[in-house]
């Protein structure tokens, strides 16, 4: 199945390139392989995955989040632009990819955010939370998420050593549980 997904991503990349709709096309083989490309007209980067086993859960999570927290989208876009401008937005290079950023912003809104605040306030409060308040050497974060029919896992913070995610070689690394797969540290 994995080689079929990678072949599908390659074919999609070749088709987009042939039509002039993509440049800098690359297939990244990872836990969930992705096609990375840049739109030549907008200069925007895109990541596409095919046949992800968690796609339905991801789609529902994103849809629910956007309807629950109206300020989520503008904050996410500003933060994504911030990461792209500093070239620290690539998961497989150890920086903050889109799904980790999604998880951080969702956790921020679930725990601390006043939905009536301005975008500027949210931006400042987000940076304050993750740069000054959260003790990421000891603590990780988990978003609330569905855990199957009729089951719900409450989000919050946890001690990294209790989860088995304490990495003494990288004590400052952020631990964030995937809202889609609770066994994955983003």
PDB file of C-alpha atoms in Angstrom:
ATOM      1  CA  UNK A   1       0.000   0.000   0.000  1.00  0.00           C
ATOM      2  CA  UNK A   2       2.795   2.432   0.908  1.00  0.00           C
ATOM      3  CA  UNK A   3       4.555   2.082  -2.464  1.00  0.00           C
ATOM      4  CA  UNK A   4       1.207   2.634  -4.235  1.00  0.00           C
ATOM      5  CA  UNK A   5       0.724   5.866  -2.263  1.00  0.00           C
ATOM      6  CA  UNK A   6       4.234   7.058  -3.121  1.00  0.00           C
ATOM      7  CA  UNK A   7       3.665   6.178  -6.803  1.00  0.00           C
ATOM      8  CA  UNK A   8       0.372   8.083  -6.704  1.00  0.00           C
ATOM      9  CA  UNK A   9       2.085  11.129  -5.192  1.00  0.00           C
ATOM     10  CA  UNK A  10       4.811  10.989  -7.861  1.00  0.00           C
ATOM     11  CA  UNK A  11       2.216  10.769 -10.645  1.00  0.00           C
ATOM     12  CA  UNK A  12       0.275  13.685  -9.199  1.00  0.00           C
ATOM     13  CA  UNK A  13       3.472  15.723  -8.946  1.00  0.00           C
ATOM     14  CA  UNK A  14       4.428  14.958 -12.544  1.00  0.00           C
ATOM     15  CA  UNK A  15       0.940  15.895 -13.763  1.00  0.00           C
ATOM     16  CA  UNK A  16       0.972  19.195 -11.861  1.00  0.00           C
ATOM     17  CA  UNK A  17       4.458  20.017 -13.141  1.00  0.00           C
ATOM     18  CA  UNK A  18       3.501  19.127 -16.757  1.00  0.00           C
ATOM     19  CA  UNK A  19       0.535  21.521 -16.580  1.00  0.00           C
ATOM     20  CA  UNK A  20       2.678  24.321 -15.147  1.00  0.00           C
ATOM     21  CA  UNK A  21       0.741  24.224 -11.881  1.00  0.00           C
ATOM     22  CA  UNK A  22       3.687  23.240  -9.653  1.00  0.00           C
ATOM     23  CA  UNK A  23       7.407  23.834  -9.247  1.00  0.00           C
ATOM     24  CA  UNK A  24       9.882  22.486  -6.701  1.00  0.00           C
ATOM     25  CA  UNK A  25       7.974  19.196  -6.669  1.00  0.00           C
ATOM     26  CA  UNK A  26       9.207  16.640  -4.120  1.00  0.00           C
ATOM     27  CA  UNK A  27       7.820  13.449  -2.597  1.00  0.00           C
ATOM     28  CA  UNK A  28       8.807  13.102   1.057  1.00  0.00           C
ATOM     29  CA  UNK A  29       8.712   9.554   2.391  1.00  0.00           C
ATOM     30  CA  UNK A  30       7.640   9.597   6.037  1.00  0.00           C
ATOM     31  CA  UNK A  31       5.097   7.988   8.354  1.00  0.00           C
ATOM     32  CA  UNK A  32       2.551   9.757   6.177  1.00  0.00           C
ATOM     33  CA  UNK A  33       4.286  10.427   2.846  1.00  0.00           C
ATOM     34  CA  UNK A  34       3.546  13.790   1.259  1.00  0.00           C
ATOM     35  CA  UNK A  35       3.898  15.598  -2.029  1.00  0.00           C
ATOM     36  CA  UNK A  36       5.442  19.023  -1.519  1.00  0.00           C
ATOM     37  CA  UNK A  37       5.237  21.665  -4.238  1.00  0.00           C
ATOM     38  CA  UNK A  38       5.085  25.395  -4.810  1.00  0.00           C
ATOM     39  CA  UNK A  39       2.362  27.121  -6.836  1.00  0.00           C
ATOM     40  CA  UNK A  40       4.342  29.122  -9.443  1.00  0.00           C
ATOM     41  CA  UNK A  41       1.745  31.888  -9.639  1.00  0.00           C
ATOM     42  CA  UNK A  42       1.171  32.531  -5.947  1.00  0.00           C
ATOM     43  CA  UNK A  43       4.511  31.329  -4.587  1.00  0.00           C
ATOM     44  CA  UNK A  44       2.570  29.382  -1.938  1.00  0.00           C
ATOM     45  CA  UNK A  45       3.810  26.014  -0.716  1.00  0.00           C
ATOM     46  CA  UNK A  46       1.501  23.015  -0.546  1.00  0.00           C
ATOM     47  CA  UNK A  47       1.687  19.574   1.054  1.00  0.00           C
ATOM     48  CA  UNK A  48      -0.609  16.798  -0.201  1.00  0.00           C
ATOM     49  CA  UNK A  49      -1.049  13.358   1.327  1.00  0.00           C
ATOM     50  CA  UNK A  50      -3.017  10.468  -0.110  1.00  0.00           C
ATOM     51  CA  UNK A  51      -4.772   7.601   1.584  1.00  0.00           C
ATOM     52  CA  UNK A  52      -4.008   8.704   5.137  1.00  0.00           C
ATOM     53  CA  UNK A  53      -5.797   6.292   7.480  1.00  0.00           C
ATOM     54  CA  UNK A  54      -6.805   9.194   9.737  1.00  0.00           C
ATOM     55  CA  UNK A  55      -8.159  11.512   7.026  1.00  0.00           C
ATOM     56  CA  UNK A  56     -11.807  11.359   8.191  1.00  0.00           C
ATOM     57  CA  UNK A  57     -10.832  12.106  11.786  1.00  0.00           C
ATOM     58  CA  UNK A  58      -8.541  14.938  10.657  1.00  0.00           C
ATOM     59  CA  UNK A  59     -11.196  16.468   8.416  1.00  0.00           C
ATOM     60  CA  UNK A  60     -13.810  16.351  11.209  1.00  0.00           C
ATOM     61  CA  UNK A  61     -11.373  17.794  13.762  1.00  0.00           C
ATOM     62  CA  UNK A  62     -10.470  20.704  11.491  1.00  0.00           C
ATOM     63  CA  UNK A  63     -14.100  21.415  10.601  1.00  0.00           C
ATOM     64  CA  UNK A  64     -15.223  21.318  14.238  1.00  0.00           C
ATOM     65  CA  UNK A  65     -12.316  23.497  15.363  1.00  0.00           C
ATOM     66  CA  UNK A  66     -12.979  26.182  12.754  1.00  0.00           C
ATOM     67  CA  UNK A  67     -16.679  26.370  13.635  1.00  0.00           C
ATOM     68  CA  UNK A  68     -16.044  26.330  17.405  1.00  0.00           C
ATOM     69  CA  UNK A  69     -13.273  28.944  17.442  1.00  0.00           C
ATOM     70  CA  UNK A  70     -13.876  31.663  14.801  1.00  0.00           C
ATOM     71  CA  UNK A  71     -10.577  33.382  15.644  1.00  0.00           C
ATOM     72  CA  UNK A  72      -8.654  30.141  15.003  1.00  0.00           C
ATOM     73  CA  UNK A  73      -8.240  30.637  11.244  1.00  0.00           C
ATOM     74  CA  UNK A  74      -6.780  34.181  11.298  1.00  0.00           C
ATOM     75  CA  UNK A  75      -4.414  33.331  14.170  1.00  0.00           C
ATOM     76  CA  UNK A  76      -3.282  30.152  12.406  1.00  0.00           C
ATOM     77  CA  UNK A  77      -2.644  32.032   9.145  1.00  0.00           C
ATOM     78  CA  UNK A  78      -0.571  34.739  10.850  1.00  0.00           C
ATOM     79  CA  UNK A  79       1.455  32.144  12.772  1.00  0.00           C
ATOM     80  CA  UNK A  80       1.967  30.028   9.644  1.00  0.00           C
ATOM     81  CA  UNK A  81       3.267  33.092   7.775  1.00  0.00           C
ATOM     82  CA  UNK A  82       5.582  33.812  10.722  1.00  0.00           C
ATOM     83  CA  UNK A  83       7.020  30.274  10.556  1.00  0.00           C
ATOM     84  CA  UNK A  84       7.379  30.316   6.763  1.00  0.00           C
ATOM     85  CA  UNK A  85       9.170  33.682   6.838  1.00  0.00           C
ATOM     86  CA  UNK A  86      11.747  32.188   9.219  1.00  0.00           C
ATOM     87  CA  UNK A  87      11.932  28.840   7.360  1.00  0.00           C
ATOM     88  CA  UNK A  88      10.928  26.908  10.484  1.00  0.00           C
ATOM     89  CA  UNK A  89       7.817  25.216   9.131  1.00  0.00           C
ATOM     90  CA  UNK A  90       8.961  21.745   8.082  1.00  0.00           C
ATOM     91  CA  UNK A  91       8.090  18.779  10.280  1.00  0.00           C
ATOM     92  CA  UNK A  92      10.657  16.355   8.906  1.00  0.00           C
ATOM     93  CA  UNK A  93      13.425  18.894   9.619  1.00  0.00           C
ATOM     94  CA  UNK A  94      12.402  19.071  13.267  1.00  0.00           C
ATOM     95  CA  UNK A  95      10.631  22.408  13.114  1.00  0.00           C
ATOM     96  CA  UNK A  96       6.930  23.308  13.370  1.00  0.00           C
ATOM     97  CA  UNK A  97       4.811  21.849  10.578  1.00  0.00           C
ATOM     98  CA  UNK A  98       1.169  22.650   9.933  1.00  0.00           C
ATOM     99  CA  UNK A  99      -0.336  19.882  12.056  1.00  0.00           C
ATOM    100  CA  UNK A 100       1.838  20.704  15.072  1.00  0.00           C
ATOM    101  CA  UNK A 101       0.902  24.366  14.663  1.00  0.00           C
ATOM    102  CA  UNK A 102      -2.762  23.351  14.393  1.00  0.00           C
ATOM    103  CA  UNK A 103      -2.396  21.406  17.663  1.00  0.00           C
ATOM    104  CA  UNK A 104      -0.678  24.308  19.446  1.00  0.00           C
ATOM    105  CA  UNK A 105      -3.330  26.811  18.357  1.00  0.00           C
ATOM    106  CA  UNK A 106      -6.163  24.413  19.263  1.00  0.00           C
ATOM    107  CA  UNK A 107      -4.650  23.801  22.682  1.00  0.00           C
ATOM    108  CA  UNK A 108      -4.292  27.556  23.176  1.00  0.00           C
ATOM    109  CA  UNK A 109      -7.984  28.122  22.365  1.00  0.00           C
ATOM    110  CA  UNK A 110      -9.156  25.181  24.498  1.00  0.00           C
ATOM    111  CA  UNK A 111      -7.254  26.310  27.598  1.00  0.00           C
ATOM    112  CA  UNK A 112      -6.775  30.034  27.667  1.00  0.00           C
ATOM    113  CA  UNK A 113      -8.352  32.002  24.880  1.00  0.00           C
ATOM    114  CA  UNK A 114     -11.171  34.490  25.290  1.00  0.00           C
ATOM    115  CA  UNK A 115     -13.008  34.278  21.950  1.00  0.00           C
ATOM    116  CA  UNK A 116     -13.969  37.955  22.111  1.00  0.00           C
ATOM    117  CA  UNK A 117     -10.358  39.197  22.030  1.00  0.00           C
ATOM    118  CA  UNK A 118      -8.676  40.801  19.040  1.00  0.00           C
ATOM    119  CA  UNK A 119      -6.244  38.964  16.765  1.00  0.00           C
ATOM    120  CA  UNK A 120      -3.390  41.036  18.233  1.00  0.00           C
ATOM    121  CA  UNK A 121      -4.315  39.919  21.734  1.00  0.00           C
ATOM    122  CA  UNK A 122      -4.485  36.272  20.654  1.00  0.00           C
ATOM    123  CA  UNK A 123      -1.099  36.543  18.949  1.00  0.00           C
ATOM    124  CA  UNK A 124       0.538  38.054  22.019  1.00  0.00           C
ATOM    125  CA  UNK A 125      -1.148  35.556  24.381  1.00  0.00           C
ATOM    126  CA  UNK A 126      -0.154  32.605  22.160  1.00  0.00           C
ATOM    127  CA  UNK A 127       3.519  33.633  22.155  1.00  0.00           C
ATOM    128  CA  UNK A 128       3.382  34.327  25.895  1.00  0.00           C
ATOM    129  CA  UNK A 129       1.901  30.899  26.637  1.00  0.00           C
ATOM    130  CA  UNK A 130       4.450  28.930  24.628  1.00  0.00           C
ATOM    131  CA  UNK A 131       7.503  31.066  25.385  1.00  0.00           C
ATOM    132  CA  UNK A 132       7.021  31.938  29.063  1.00  0.00           C
ATOM    133  CA  UNK A 133       4.220  29.999  30.746  1.00  0.00           C
ATOM    134  CA  UNK A 134       4.383  26.392  29.519  1.00  0.00           C
ATOM    135  CA  UNK A 135       7.307  24.563  31.117  1.00  0.00           C
ATOM    136  CA  UNK A 136       8.115  22.468  28.061  1.00  0.00           C
ATOM    137  CA  UNK A 137      11.104  20.826  29.743  1.00  0.00           C
ATOM    138  CA  UNK A 138       8.632  19.040  32.033  1.00  0.00           C
ATOM    139  CA  UNK A 139       5.175  19.422  30.522  1.00  0.00           C
ATOM    140  CA  UNK A 140       3.517  18.347  27.269  1.00  0.00           C
ATOM    141  CA  UNK A 141       0.110  19.191  25.872  1.00  0.00           C
ATOM    142  CA  UNK A 142      -2.891  17.248  24.629  1.00  0.00           C
ATOM    143  CA  UNK A 143      -5.980  18.579  22.851  1.00  0.00           C
ATOM    144  CA  UNK A 144      -9.460  17.282  23.558  1.00  0.00           C
ATOM    145  CA  UNK A 145     -10.358  14.696  20.955  1.00  0.00           C
ATOM    146  CA  UNK A 146     -12.757  11.941  20.069  1.00  0.00           C
ATOM    147  CA  UNK A 147     -11.400   8.509  20.980  1.00  0.00           C
ATOM    148  CA  UNK A 148     -13.961   6.421  19.169  1.00  0.00           C
ATOM    149  CA  UNK A 149     -17.751   6.235  19.214  1.00  0.00           C
ATOM    150  CA  UNK A 150     -19.058   7.750  22.433  1.00  0.00           C
ATOM    151  CA  UNK A 151     -15.559   8.221  23.926  1.00  0.00           C
ATOM    152  CA  UNK A 152     -13.892  11.571  24.515  1.00  0.00           C
ATOM    153  CA  UNK A 153     -10.384  12.304  25.765  1.00  0.00           C
ATOM    154  CA  UNK A 154     -10.176  15.552  27.704  1.00  0.00           C
ATOM    155  CA  UNK A 155      -7.247  17.728  26.702  1.00  0.00           C
ATOM    156  CA  UNK A 156      -4.831  19.418  29.019  1.00  0.00           C
ATOM    157  CA  UNK A 157      -1.240  19.243  30.110  1.00  0.00           C
ATOM    158  CA  UNK A 158       0.739  16.228  31.296  1.00  0.00           C
ATOM    159  CA  UNK A 159       4.137  15.491  32.773  1.00  0.00           C
ATOM    160  CA  UNK A 160       6.388  14.288  29.957  1.00  0.00           C
ATOM    161  CA  UNK A 161       8.110  11.648  32.091  1.00  0.00           C
ATOM    162  CA  UNK A 162       4.718  10.131  33.022  1.00  0.00           C
ATOM    163  CA  UNK A 163       3.920   9.724  29.310  1.00  0.00           C
ATOM    164  CA  UNK A 164       7.404   8.317  28.612  1.00  0.00           C
ATOM    165  CA  UNK A 165       8.216  11.291  26.392  1.00  0.00           C
ATOM    166  CA  UNK A 166      11.041  12.821  28.436  1.00  0.00           C
ATOM    167  CA  UNK A 167      14.061  13.098  26.098  1.00  0.00           C
ATOM    168  CA  UNK A 168      17.112  13.947  28.187  1.00  0.00           C
ATOM    169  CA  UNK A 169      19.175  14.592  25.053  1.00  0.00           C
ATOM    170  CA  UNK A 170      16.643  17.296  24.033  1.00  0.00           C
ATOM    171  CA  UNK A 171      15.093  18.505  27.308  1.00  0.00           C
ATOM    172  CA  UNK A 172      13.617  21.664  25.761  1.00  0.00           C
ATOM    173  CA  UNK A 173      11.771  19.821  23.000  1.00  0.00           C
ATOM    174  CA  UNK A 174       8.035  20.353  22.903  1.00  0.00           C
ATOM    175  CA  UNK A 175       5.814  17.315  23.508  1.00  0.00           C
ATOM    176  CA  UNK A 176       2.405  17.542  21.850  1.00  0.00           C
ATOM    177  CA  UNK A 177       0.028  14.607  21.517  1.00  0.00           C
ATOM    178  CA  UNK A 178      -1.594  14.268  18.113  1.00  0.00           C
ATOM    179  CA  UNK A 179      -5.309  14.968  18.321  1.00  0.00           C
ATOM    180  CA  UNK A 180      -5.790  12.309  15.654  1.00  0.00           C
ATOM    181  CA  UNK A 181      -3.595   9.520  17.038  1.00  0.00           C
ATOM    182  CA  UNK A 182      -2.954   9.683  20.805  1.00  0.00           C
ATOM    183  CA  UNK A 183       0.176   7.507  20.503  1.00  0.00           C
ATOM    184  CA  UNK A 184       2.033  10.066  18.375  1.00  0.00           C
ATOM    185  CA  UNK A 185       4.199  12.876  19.751  1.00  0.00           C
ATOM    186  CA  UNK A 186       4.132  15.576  17.124  1.00  0.00           C
TER     187      UNK A 186
END
